[in-house]
Short mmCIF file of C-alpha atoms in Angstrom, two decimals:
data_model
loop_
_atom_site.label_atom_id
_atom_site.label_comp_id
_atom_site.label_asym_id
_atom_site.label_seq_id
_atom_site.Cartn_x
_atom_site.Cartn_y
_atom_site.Cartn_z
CA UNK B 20 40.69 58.97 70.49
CA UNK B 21 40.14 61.91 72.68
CA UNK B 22 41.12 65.10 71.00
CA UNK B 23 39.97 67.98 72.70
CA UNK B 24 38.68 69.83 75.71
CA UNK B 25 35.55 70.76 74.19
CA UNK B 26 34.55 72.14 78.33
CA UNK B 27 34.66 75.86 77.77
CA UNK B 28 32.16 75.24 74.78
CA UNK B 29 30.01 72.94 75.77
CA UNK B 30 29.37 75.30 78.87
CA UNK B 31 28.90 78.38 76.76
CA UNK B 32 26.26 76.27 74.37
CA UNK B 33 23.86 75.36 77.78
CA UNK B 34 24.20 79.07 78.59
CA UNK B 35 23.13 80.27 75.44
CA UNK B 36 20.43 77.68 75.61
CA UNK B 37 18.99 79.24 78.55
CA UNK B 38 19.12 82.40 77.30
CA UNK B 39 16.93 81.27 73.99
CA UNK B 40 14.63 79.14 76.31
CA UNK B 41 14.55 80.43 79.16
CA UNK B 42 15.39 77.68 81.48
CA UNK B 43 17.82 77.53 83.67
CA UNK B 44 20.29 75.11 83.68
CA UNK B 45 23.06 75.06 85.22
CA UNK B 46 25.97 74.87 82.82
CA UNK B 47 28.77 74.24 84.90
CA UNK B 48 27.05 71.21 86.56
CA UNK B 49 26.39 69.84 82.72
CA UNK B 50 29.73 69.97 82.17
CA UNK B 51 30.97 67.92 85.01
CA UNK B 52 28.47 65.17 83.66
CA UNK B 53 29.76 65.10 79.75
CA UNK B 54 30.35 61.80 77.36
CA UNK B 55 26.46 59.96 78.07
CA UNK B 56 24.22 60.92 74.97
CA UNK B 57 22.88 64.57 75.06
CA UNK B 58 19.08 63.63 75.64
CA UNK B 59 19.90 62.00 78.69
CA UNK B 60 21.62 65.54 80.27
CA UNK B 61 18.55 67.54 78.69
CA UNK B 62 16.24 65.24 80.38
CA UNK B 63 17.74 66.80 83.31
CA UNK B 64 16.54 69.98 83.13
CA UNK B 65 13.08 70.01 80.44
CA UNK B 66 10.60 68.15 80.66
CA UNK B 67 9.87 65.18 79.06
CA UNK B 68 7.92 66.97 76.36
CA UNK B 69 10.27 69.61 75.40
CA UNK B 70 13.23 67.29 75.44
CA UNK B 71 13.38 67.13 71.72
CA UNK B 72 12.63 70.57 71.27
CA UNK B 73 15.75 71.49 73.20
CA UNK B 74 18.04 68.95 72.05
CA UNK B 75 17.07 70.22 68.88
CA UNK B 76 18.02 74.21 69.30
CA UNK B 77 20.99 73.34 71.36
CA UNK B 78 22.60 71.34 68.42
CA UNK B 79 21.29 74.74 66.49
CA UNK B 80 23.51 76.59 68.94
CA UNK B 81 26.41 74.31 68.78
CA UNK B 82 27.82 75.51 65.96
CA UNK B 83 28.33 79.04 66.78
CA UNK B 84 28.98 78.70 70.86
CA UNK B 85 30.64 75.35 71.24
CA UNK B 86 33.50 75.33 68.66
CA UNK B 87 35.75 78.59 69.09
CA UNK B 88 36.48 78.34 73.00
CA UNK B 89 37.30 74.53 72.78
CA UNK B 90 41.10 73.49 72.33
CA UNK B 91 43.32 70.74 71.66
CA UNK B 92 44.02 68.74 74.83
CA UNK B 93 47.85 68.94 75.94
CA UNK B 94 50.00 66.43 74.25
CA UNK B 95 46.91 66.22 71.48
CA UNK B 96 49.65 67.13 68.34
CA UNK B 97 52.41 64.97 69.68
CA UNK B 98 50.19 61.98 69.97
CA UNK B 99 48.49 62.17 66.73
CA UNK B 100 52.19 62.47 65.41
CA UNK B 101 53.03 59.20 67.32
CA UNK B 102 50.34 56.90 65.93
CA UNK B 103 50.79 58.33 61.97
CA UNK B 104 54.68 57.37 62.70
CA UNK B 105 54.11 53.85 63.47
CA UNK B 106 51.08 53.96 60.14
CA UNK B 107 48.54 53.74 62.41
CA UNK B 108 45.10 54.93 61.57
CA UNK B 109 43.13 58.22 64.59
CA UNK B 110 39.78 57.61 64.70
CA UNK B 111 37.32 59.78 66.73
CA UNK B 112 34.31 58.05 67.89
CA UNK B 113 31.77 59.85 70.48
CA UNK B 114 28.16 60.96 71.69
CA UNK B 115 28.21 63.98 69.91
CA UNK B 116 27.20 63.86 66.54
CA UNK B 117 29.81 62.98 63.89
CA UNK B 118 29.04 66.25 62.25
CA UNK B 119 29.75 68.73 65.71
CA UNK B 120 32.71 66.80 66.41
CA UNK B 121 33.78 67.28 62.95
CA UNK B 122 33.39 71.29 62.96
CA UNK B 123 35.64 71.34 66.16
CA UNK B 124 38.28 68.95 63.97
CA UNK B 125 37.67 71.59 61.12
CA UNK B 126 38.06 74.36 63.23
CA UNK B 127 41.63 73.21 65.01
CA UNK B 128 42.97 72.00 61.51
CA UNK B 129 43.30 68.74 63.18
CA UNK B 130 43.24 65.71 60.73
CA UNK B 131 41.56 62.09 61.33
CA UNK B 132 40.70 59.04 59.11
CA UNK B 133 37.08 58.72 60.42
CA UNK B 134 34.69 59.91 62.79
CA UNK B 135 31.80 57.51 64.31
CA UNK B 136 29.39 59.96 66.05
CA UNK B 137 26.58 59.54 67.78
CA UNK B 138 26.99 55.93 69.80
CA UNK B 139 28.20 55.96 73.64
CA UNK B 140 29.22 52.35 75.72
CA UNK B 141 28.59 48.86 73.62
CA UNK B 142 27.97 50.82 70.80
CA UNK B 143 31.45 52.23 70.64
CA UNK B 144 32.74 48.86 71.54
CA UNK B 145 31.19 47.50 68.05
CA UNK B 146 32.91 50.36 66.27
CA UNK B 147 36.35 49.33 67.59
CA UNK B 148 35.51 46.16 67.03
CA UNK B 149 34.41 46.38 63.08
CA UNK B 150 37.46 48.91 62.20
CA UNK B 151 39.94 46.36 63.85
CA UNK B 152 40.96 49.26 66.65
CA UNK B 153 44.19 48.50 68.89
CA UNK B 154 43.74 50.83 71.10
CA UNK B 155 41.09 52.88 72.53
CA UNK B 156 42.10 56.40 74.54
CA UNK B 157 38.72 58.32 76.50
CA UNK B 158 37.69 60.37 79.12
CA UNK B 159 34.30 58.59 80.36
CA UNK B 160 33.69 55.31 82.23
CA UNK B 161 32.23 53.96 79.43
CA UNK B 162 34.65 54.01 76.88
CA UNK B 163 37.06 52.03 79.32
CA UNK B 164 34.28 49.98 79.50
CA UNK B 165 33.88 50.09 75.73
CA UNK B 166 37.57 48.58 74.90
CA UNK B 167 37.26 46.43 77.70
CA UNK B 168 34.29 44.99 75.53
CA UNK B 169 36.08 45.37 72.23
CA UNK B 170 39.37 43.14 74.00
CA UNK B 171 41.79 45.69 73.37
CA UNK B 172 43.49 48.20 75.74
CA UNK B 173 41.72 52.03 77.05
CA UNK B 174 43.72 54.55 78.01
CA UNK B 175 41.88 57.09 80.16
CA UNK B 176 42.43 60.76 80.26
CA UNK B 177 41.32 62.77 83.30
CA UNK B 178 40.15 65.69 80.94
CA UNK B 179 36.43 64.70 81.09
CA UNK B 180 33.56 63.93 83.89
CA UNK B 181 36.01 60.70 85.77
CA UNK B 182 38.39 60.80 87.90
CA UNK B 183 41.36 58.51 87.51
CA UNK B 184 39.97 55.88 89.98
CA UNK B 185 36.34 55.72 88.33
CA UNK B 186 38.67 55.34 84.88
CA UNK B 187 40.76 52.63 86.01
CA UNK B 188 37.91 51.26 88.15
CA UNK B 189 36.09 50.86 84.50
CA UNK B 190 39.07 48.66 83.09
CA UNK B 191 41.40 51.57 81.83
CA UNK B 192 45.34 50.48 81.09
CA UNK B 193 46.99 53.17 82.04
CA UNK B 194 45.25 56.90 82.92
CA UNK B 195 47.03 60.40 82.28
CA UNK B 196 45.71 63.83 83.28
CA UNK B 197 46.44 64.65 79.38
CA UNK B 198 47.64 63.07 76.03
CA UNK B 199 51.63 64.50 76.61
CA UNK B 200 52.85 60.58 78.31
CA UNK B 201 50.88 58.80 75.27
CA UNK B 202 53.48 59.18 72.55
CA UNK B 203 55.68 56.99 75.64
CA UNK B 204 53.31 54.74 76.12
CA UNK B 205 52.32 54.15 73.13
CA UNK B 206 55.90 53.37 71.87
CA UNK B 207 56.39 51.31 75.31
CA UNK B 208 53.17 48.96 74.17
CA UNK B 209 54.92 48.79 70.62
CA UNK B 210 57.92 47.66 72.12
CA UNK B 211 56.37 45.08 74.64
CA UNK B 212 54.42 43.77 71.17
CA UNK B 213 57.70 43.24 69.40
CA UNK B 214 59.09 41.31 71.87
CA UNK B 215 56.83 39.08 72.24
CA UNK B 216 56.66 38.05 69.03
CA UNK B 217 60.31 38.31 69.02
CA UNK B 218 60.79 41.03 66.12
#
């Protein structure tokens, strides 16, 4: 489930990169680009040699540039109130590693069952597939693409890189500019499920 607008961070993190290296890159551009593993947005801007080396003192940075300026998306509260009322279980499961993602959880006081870090597309498809997932809500093209794989409904938020047509393009349900409609929707597919098996 996406969680957080983790923008303002993630911006300041390449900027402070540059400062400690030296390169430029261009931190507002990375942004627009976010949810594909980290590597492949590095690769971008070192060279293939210092890719490592980079990824390597940017997750070094993370920590202390990344966390404070990112906040709970809209609605973020509300929603995680709406699946623990029905007993359902929030997992987080991104690119980032599960140990970033779980400083910015940390830092907002915001409580999940698991995280799964580190995997991006089929990878997060096998995730939703082994924990039994009913529903998968993301920001990127690939994690539409991910519950498409997985057989259960995405919802897409328009908080990341994609914009609603790329989202529902990739196979997403339904596609909100922020979490505030899920609590709705989620009851509405509740609802729709009960009726059809005619609780």
């Amino acid at each position: 489930m996406t969680l957080l607008d983790t923008r303002p961070g993630i911006a300041a993190t390449w900027r402070a990169l540059t400062a400690k290296t030296g390169v430029p890159v261009d931190a507002d551009l990375a942004v627009t680009r976010l949810g594909p593993p980290l590597r492949l947005e590095m690769a971008e801007w070192f060279p293939p040699e210092r890719v490592e080396e980079a990824v390597g003192i940017y997750r070094a940075l993370y920590p202390d540039h990344a966390i404070a300026p990112s906040v709970p998306l809209p609605g973020a509260a509300e929603s995680l109130a709406a699946v623990r009322a029905v007993h359902g279980r929030v997992v987080v499961i991104t690119s980032k590693l599960g140990r970033l993602a779980e400083l910015h959880l940390a830092y907002l006081g915001i409580e999940v069952d698991h995280v799964y870090g580190d995997v991006f597309h089929a990878e997060k498809a096998e995730v939703l597939r082994e924990i039994g997932a009913a529903l998968y809500v993301g920001d990127h093209v690939a994690d539409m693409q991910a519950g498409v794989l997985a057989g259960i409904p995405a919802v897409g938020v328009t908080s990341g890189p994609c914009s609603e047509e790329e989202l529902r393009a990739a196979g997403a349900t339904a596609v909100f500019a922020d979490l505030r409609p899920f609590p709705a929707f989620l009851e509405g597919m509740i609802s729709v499920g009960r009726a059809v098996s005619g609780d």
